[in-house]
Short mmCIF file of C-alpha atoms in Angstrom, two decimals:
data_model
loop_
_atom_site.label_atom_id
_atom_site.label_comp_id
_atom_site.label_asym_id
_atom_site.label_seq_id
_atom_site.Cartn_x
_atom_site.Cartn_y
_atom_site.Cartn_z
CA UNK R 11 66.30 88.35 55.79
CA UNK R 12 66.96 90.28 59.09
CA UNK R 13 68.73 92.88 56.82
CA UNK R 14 70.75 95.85 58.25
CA UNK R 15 68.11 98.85 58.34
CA UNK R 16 69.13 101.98 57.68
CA UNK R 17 67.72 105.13 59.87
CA UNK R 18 64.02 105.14 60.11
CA UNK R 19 61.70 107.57 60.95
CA UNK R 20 58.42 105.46 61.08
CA UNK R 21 57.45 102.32 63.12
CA UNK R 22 58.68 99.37 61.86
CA UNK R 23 55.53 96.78 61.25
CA UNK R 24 56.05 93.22 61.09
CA UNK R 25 54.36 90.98 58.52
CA UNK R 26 54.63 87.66 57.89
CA UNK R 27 55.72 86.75 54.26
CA UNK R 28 53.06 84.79 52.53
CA UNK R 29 56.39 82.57 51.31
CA UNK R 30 57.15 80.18 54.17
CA UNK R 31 56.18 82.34 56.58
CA UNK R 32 59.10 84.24 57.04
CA UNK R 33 59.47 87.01 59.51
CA UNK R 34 59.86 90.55 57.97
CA UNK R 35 60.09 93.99 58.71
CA UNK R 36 57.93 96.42 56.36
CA UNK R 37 61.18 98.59 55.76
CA UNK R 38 62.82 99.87 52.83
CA UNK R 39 65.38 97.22 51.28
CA UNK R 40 63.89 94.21 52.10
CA UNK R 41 65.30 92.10 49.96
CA UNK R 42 69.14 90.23 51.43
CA UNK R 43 72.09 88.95 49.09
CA UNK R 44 71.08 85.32 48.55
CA UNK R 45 67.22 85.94 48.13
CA UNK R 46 65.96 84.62 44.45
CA UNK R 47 64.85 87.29 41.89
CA UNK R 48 61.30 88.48 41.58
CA UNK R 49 59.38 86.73 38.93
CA UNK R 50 57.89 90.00 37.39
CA UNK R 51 61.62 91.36 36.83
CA UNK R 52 63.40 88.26 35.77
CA UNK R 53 64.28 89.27 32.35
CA UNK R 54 65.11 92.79 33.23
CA UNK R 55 68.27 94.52 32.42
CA UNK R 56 69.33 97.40 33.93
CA UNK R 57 70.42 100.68 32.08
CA UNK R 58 71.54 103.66 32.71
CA UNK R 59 69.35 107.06 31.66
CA UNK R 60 70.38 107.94 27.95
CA UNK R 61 72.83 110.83 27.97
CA UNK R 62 72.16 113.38 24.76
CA UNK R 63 76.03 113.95 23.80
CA UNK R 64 75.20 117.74 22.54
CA UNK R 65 73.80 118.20 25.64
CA UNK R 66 76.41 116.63 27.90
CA UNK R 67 79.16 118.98 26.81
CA UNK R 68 76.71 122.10 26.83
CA UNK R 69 76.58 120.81 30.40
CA UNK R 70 79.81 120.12 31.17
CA UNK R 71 81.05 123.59 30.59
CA UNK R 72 78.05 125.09 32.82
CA UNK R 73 79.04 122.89 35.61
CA UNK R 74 82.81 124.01 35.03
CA UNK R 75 81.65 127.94 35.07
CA UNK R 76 79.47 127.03 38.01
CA UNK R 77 81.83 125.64 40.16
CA UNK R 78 84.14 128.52 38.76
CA UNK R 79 81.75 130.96 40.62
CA UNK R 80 80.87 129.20 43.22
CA UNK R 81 84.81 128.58 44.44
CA UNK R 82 85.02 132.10 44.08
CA UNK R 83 81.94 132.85 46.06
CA UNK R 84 83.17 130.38 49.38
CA UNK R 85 86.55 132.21 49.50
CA UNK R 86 84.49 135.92 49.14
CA UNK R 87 82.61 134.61 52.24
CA UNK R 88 85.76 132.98 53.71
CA UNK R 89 87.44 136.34 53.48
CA UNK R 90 84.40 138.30 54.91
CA UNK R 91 84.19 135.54 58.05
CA UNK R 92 87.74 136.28 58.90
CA UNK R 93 87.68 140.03 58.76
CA UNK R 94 84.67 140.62 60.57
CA UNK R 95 86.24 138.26 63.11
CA UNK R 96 89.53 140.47 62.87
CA UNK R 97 87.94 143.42 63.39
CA UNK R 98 86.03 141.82 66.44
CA UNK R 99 89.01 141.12 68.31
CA UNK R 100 91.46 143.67 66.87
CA UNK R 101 89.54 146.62 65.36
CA UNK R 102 89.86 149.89 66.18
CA UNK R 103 86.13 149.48 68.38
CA UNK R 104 87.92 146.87 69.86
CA UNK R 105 90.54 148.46 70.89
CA UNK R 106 88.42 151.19 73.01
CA UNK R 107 86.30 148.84 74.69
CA UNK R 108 89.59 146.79 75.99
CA UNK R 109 90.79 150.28 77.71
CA UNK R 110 87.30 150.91 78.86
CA UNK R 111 87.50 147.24 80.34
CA UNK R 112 90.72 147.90 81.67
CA UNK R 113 89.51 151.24 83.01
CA UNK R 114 85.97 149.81 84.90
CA UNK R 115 87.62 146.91 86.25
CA UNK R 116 90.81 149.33 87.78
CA UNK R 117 88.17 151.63 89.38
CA UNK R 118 85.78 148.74 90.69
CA UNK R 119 88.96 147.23 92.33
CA UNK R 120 89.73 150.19 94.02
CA UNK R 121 85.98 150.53 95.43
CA UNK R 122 86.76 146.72 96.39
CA UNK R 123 89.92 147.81 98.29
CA UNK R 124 88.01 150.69 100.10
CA UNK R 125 84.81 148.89 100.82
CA UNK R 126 87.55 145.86 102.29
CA UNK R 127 89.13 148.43 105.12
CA UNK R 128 85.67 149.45 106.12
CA UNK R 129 84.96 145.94 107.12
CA UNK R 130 88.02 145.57 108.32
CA UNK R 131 87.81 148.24 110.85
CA UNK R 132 83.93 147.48 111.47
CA UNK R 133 85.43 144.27 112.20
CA UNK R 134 88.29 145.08 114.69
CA UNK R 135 85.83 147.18 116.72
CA UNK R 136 83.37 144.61 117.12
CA UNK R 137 85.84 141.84 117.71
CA UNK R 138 87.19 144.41 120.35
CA UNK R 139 83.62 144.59 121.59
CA UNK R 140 83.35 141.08 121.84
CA UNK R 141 86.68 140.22 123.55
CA UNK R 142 85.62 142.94 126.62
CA UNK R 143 82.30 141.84 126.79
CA UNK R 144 83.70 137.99 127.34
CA UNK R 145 86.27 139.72 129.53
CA UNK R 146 83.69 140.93 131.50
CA UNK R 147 81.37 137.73 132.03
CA UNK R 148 84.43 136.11 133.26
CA UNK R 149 85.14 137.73 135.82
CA UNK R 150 81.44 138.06 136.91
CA UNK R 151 81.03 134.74 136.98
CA UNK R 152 84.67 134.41 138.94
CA UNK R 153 82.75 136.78 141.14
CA UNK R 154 79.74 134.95 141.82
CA UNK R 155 81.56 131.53 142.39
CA UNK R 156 83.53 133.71 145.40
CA UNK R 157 80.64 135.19 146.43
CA UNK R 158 78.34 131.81 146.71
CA UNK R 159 81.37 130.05 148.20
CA UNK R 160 81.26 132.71 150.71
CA UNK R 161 77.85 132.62 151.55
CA UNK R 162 78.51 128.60 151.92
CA UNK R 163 80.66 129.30 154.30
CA UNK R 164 79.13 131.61 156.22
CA UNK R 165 76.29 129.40 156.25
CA UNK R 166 77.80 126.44 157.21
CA UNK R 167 79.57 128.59 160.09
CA UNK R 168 76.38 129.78 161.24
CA UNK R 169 75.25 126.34 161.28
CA UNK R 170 78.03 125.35 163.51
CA UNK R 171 77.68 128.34 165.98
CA UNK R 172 73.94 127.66 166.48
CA UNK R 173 74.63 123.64 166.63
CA UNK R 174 77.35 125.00 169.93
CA UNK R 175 74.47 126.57 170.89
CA UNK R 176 72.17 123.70 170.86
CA UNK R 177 74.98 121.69 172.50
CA UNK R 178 74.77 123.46 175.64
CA UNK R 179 71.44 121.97 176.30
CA UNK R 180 71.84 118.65 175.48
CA UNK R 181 71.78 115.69 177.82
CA UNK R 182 74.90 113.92 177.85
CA UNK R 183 76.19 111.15 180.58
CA UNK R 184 77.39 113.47 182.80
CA UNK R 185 74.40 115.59 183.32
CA UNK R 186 71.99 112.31 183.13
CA UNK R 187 71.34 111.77 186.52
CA UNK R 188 71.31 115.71 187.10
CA UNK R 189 68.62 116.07 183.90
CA UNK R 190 66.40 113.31 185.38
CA UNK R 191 66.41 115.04 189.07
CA UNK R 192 65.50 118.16 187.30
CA UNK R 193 62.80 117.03 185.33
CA UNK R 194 61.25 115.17 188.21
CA UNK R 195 61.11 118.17 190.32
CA UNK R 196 59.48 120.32 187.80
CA UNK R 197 57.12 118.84 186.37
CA UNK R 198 55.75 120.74 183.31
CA UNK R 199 51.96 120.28 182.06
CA UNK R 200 51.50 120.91 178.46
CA UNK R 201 47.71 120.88 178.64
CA UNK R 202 45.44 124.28 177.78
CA UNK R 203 42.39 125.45 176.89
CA UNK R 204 41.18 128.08 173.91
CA UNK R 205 38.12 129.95 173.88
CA UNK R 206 36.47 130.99 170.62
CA UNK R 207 37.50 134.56 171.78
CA UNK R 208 40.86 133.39 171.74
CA UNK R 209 41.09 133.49 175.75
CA UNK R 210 43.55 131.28 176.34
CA UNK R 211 43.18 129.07 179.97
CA UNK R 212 46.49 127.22 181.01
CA UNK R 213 45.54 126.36 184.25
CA UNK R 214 44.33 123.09 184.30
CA UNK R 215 43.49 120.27 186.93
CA UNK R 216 47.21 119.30 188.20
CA UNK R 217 48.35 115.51 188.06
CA UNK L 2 73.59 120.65 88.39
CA UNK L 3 75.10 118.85 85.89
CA UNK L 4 75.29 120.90 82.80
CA UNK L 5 73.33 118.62 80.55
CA UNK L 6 74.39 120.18 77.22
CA UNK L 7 77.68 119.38 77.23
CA UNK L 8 76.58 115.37 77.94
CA UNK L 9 74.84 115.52 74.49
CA UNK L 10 77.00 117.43 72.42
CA UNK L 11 78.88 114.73 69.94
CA UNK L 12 82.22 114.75 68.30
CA UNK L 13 82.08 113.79 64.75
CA UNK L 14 85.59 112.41 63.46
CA UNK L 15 85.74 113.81 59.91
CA UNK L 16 82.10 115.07 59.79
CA UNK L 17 81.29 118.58 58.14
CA UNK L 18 78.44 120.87 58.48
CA UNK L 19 76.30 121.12 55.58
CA UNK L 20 73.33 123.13 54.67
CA UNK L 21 70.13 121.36 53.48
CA UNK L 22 66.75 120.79 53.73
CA UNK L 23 65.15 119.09 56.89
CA UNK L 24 61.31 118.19 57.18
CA UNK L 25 59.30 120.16 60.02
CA UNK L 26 55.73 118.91 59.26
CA UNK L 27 55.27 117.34 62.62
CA UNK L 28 54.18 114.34 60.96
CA UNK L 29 51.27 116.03 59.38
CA UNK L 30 50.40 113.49 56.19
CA UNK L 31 50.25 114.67 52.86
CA UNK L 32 51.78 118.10 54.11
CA UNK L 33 55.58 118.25 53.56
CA UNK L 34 57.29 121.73 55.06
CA UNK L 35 61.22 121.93 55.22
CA UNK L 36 63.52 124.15 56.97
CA UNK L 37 66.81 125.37 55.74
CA UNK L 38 69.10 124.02 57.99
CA UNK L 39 72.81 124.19 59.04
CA UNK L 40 73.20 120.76 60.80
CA UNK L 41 76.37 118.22 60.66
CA UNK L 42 76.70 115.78 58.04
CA UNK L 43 75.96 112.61 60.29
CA UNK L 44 73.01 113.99 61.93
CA UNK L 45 69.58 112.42 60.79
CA UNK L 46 67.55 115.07 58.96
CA UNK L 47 64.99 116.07 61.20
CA UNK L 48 66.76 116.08 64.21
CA UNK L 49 69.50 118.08 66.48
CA UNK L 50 70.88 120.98 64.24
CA UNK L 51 73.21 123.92 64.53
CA UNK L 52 70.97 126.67 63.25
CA UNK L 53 67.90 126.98 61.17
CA UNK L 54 68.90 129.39 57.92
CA UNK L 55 65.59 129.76 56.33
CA UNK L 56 62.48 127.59 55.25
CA UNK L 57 60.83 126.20 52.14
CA UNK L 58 57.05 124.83 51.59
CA UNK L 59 56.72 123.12 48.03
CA UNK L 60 53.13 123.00 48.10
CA UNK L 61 52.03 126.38 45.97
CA UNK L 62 49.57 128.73 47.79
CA UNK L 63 46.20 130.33 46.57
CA UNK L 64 48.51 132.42 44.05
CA UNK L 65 50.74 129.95 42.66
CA UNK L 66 53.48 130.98 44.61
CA UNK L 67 56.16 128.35 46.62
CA UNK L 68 58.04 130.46 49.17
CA UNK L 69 61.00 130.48 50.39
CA UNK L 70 63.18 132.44 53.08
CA UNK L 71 66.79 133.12 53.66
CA UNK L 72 68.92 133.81 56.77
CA UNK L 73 71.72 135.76 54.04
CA UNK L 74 73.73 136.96 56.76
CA UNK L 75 74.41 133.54 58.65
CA UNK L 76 74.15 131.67 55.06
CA UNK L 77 77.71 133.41 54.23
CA UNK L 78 78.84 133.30 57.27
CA UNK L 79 78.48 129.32 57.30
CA UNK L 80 80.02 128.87 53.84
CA UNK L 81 82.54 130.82 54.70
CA UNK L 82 82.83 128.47 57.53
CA UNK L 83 83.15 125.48 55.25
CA UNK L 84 80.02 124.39 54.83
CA UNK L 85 78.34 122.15 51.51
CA UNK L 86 75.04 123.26 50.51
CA UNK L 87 73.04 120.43 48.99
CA UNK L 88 71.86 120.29 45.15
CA UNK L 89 68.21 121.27 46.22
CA UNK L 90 69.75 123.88 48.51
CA UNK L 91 72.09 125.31 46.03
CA UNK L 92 69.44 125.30 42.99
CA UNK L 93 66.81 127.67 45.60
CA UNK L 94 69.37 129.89 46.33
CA UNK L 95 70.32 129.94 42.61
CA UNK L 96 67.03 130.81 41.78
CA UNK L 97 67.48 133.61 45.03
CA UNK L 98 70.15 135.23 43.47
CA UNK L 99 72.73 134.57 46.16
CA UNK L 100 74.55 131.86 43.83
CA UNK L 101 74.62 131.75 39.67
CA UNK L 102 71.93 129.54 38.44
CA UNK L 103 72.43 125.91 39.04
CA UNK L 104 73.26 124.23 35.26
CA UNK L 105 70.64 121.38 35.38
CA UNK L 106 68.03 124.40 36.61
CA UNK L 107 68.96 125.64 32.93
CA UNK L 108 68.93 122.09 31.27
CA UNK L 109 65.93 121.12 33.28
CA UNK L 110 63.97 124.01 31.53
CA UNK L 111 65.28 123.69 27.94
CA UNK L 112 63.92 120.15 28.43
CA UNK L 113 60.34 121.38 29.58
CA UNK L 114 60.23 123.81 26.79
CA UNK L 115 61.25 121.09 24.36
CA UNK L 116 58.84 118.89 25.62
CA UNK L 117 56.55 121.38 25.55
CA UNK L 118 57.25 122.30 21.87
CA UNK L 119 57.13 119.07 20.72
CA UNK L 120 53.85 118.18 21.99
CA UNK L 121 52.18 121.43 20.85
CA UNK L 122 53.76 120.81 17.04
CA UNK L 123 52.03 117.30 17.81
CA UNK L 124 48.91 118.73 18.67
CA UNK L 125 48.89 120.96 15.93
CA UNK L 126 49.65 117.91 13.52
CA UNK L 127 46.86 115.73 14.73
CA UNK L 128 44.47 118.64 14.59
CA UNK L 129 45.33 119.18 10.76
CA UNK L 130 45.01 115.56 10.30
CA UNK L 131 41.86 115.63 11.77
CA UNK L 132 40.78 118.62 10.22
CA UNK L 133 41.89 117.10 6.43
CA UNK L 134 39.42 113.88 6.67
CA UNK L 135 36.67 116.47 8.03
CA UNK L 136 37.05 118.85 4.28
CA UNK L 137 37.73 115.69 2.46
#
């Protein structure tokens, strides 16, 4: 009984059948191929509605004039369809708004053109601009890098001079025993006295 | 963004627009409402279709009156586009005036007025017959 169901709009319910307890869906043509006939229609025969003959032909030839009118009708539309669609594309109104088209788009290219050499000459300048200014901060920084070697060196001579300096004082094995005579005979006292005043008092009680 | 329209849009093979009647009650019970709708032949009724034409409501207002509107213009244009018009479809627009009157319109009223004479010449027999009995 798990029929094919057509399209449905509402729900589909399921009730048990009170035959067996079968499984089916509350939808329209419930009924499959090899299910048994209802007992309430067992007898029945099916006929067609009865068809007045008098009628039948009256009706026949409305149909025919009918569908007369109406074929003549769909190609009257038909027609209309196309020529409105003709005169859309091909009409005279047509026609004018292509050139007008034609017209906008020729002057709005032109404005394009113009408006691109603008930029482009806004452009060279500033790249122009750009290329001197990076010019420039080259060769300051080549510059500096001179200048700071330069000051390293200068630095590093002065360093040297004052160390020559220096040298001349210092006690080496020659001047040893001379040094050591020296600083025996002279001997130096290091010892002082400050007053609150700021008198200062460097003579002192001799060892 | 994907452009989502062109995802749903289906090719029929051998389908064909028709014009015809689709319910728009929003499921309100016991209160039918159609549109008149231009929508391909496969489509279900109530759902996707290509343009709405016009409506219908079948229940009769507080004057007697069932209306009905019509999109002319884009009716023409979609039969001259090829599309069918169903029976109920072509018998309101008979009645509109846009097509000649649909034949079983005509038959369905000779019928009614048969009907309708033959139950009146009934009525006036069974009066008389009454009314015979009541002198005799």
């Amino acid at each position: 009984m798990f029929h094919v169901i057509g399209r449905r709009s509402a729900p589909v319910t399921r009730l048990l059948a009170s035959r067996g307890g079968v499984l089916v869906e509350s939808v329209r043509g419930r009924k499959s191929r090899g299910d048994p006939v209802a007992k309430s229609k067992e007898g029945r025969i099916k006929v067609p509605p009865p068809v007045d003959p008098r009628e039948m032909v009256v009706l026949k030839d409305r149909y025919t004039e009918y569908q007369l009118i109406l074929k003549a009708l769909r190609l009257e539309f038909r027609e209309e369809v196309l020529r409105k669609k003709f005169e859309e594309e091909t009409g005279s109104l047509a026609e004018e708004r292509a050139r007008q088209d034609a017209e906008e788009h020729r002057a709005l290219m032109l404005w394009n053109q113009e408006e691109n050499l603008r930029l482009l000459k806004a452009r060279v300048l500033r790249v122009q601009k750009e290329e001197e200014e990076a010019e420039r901060l080259k060769l300051e920084a080549v510059m500096k890098l001179e200048q700071q070697q330069q000051e390293f060196i200068k630095l590093k001579e002065k360093q040297v001079l004052q160390l020559q300096e220096e040298a001349k004082n210092f006690i080496t094995m020659e001047n040893l025993d001379q040094r050591i005579e020296e600083a025996l005979d002279h001997p130096k006292n290091y010892n002082f006295a400050v007053d609150k005043e700021g008198r200062v008092v460097r003579k002192t009680v001799l060892q | 963004m994907v452009h989502l329209s062109s995802l749903l849009l289906k090719k029929y093979h051998g389908g064909y627009v028709v014009i015809r009647l689709a319910m728009a009650g929003h499921k309100q019970a016991n209160r039918p409402f159609y549109r008149i709708v231009a929508a391909h032949n496969k489509r279900a009724r109530d759902s996707k279709y290509i343009e709405q034409l016009g409506t219908y409501d079948p229940l009769p207002n507080i004057y007697n009156e069932k209306l009905v509107s019509f999109n002319f213009d884009r009716i023409k244009y979609w039969i001259g586009c090829g599309a069918h018009p169903t029976k109920p479809v072509a018998k309101l627009l008979g009645l509109a005036g846009l097509f000649p009157l649909h034949p079983m319109t005509i038959t369905d009223a000779e019928r009614r007025r048969a009907q309708a004479e033959l139950s009146a010449a009934a009525g006036a027999e069974s009066e008389e017959q009454t009314e015979k009995p009541a002198e005799v």
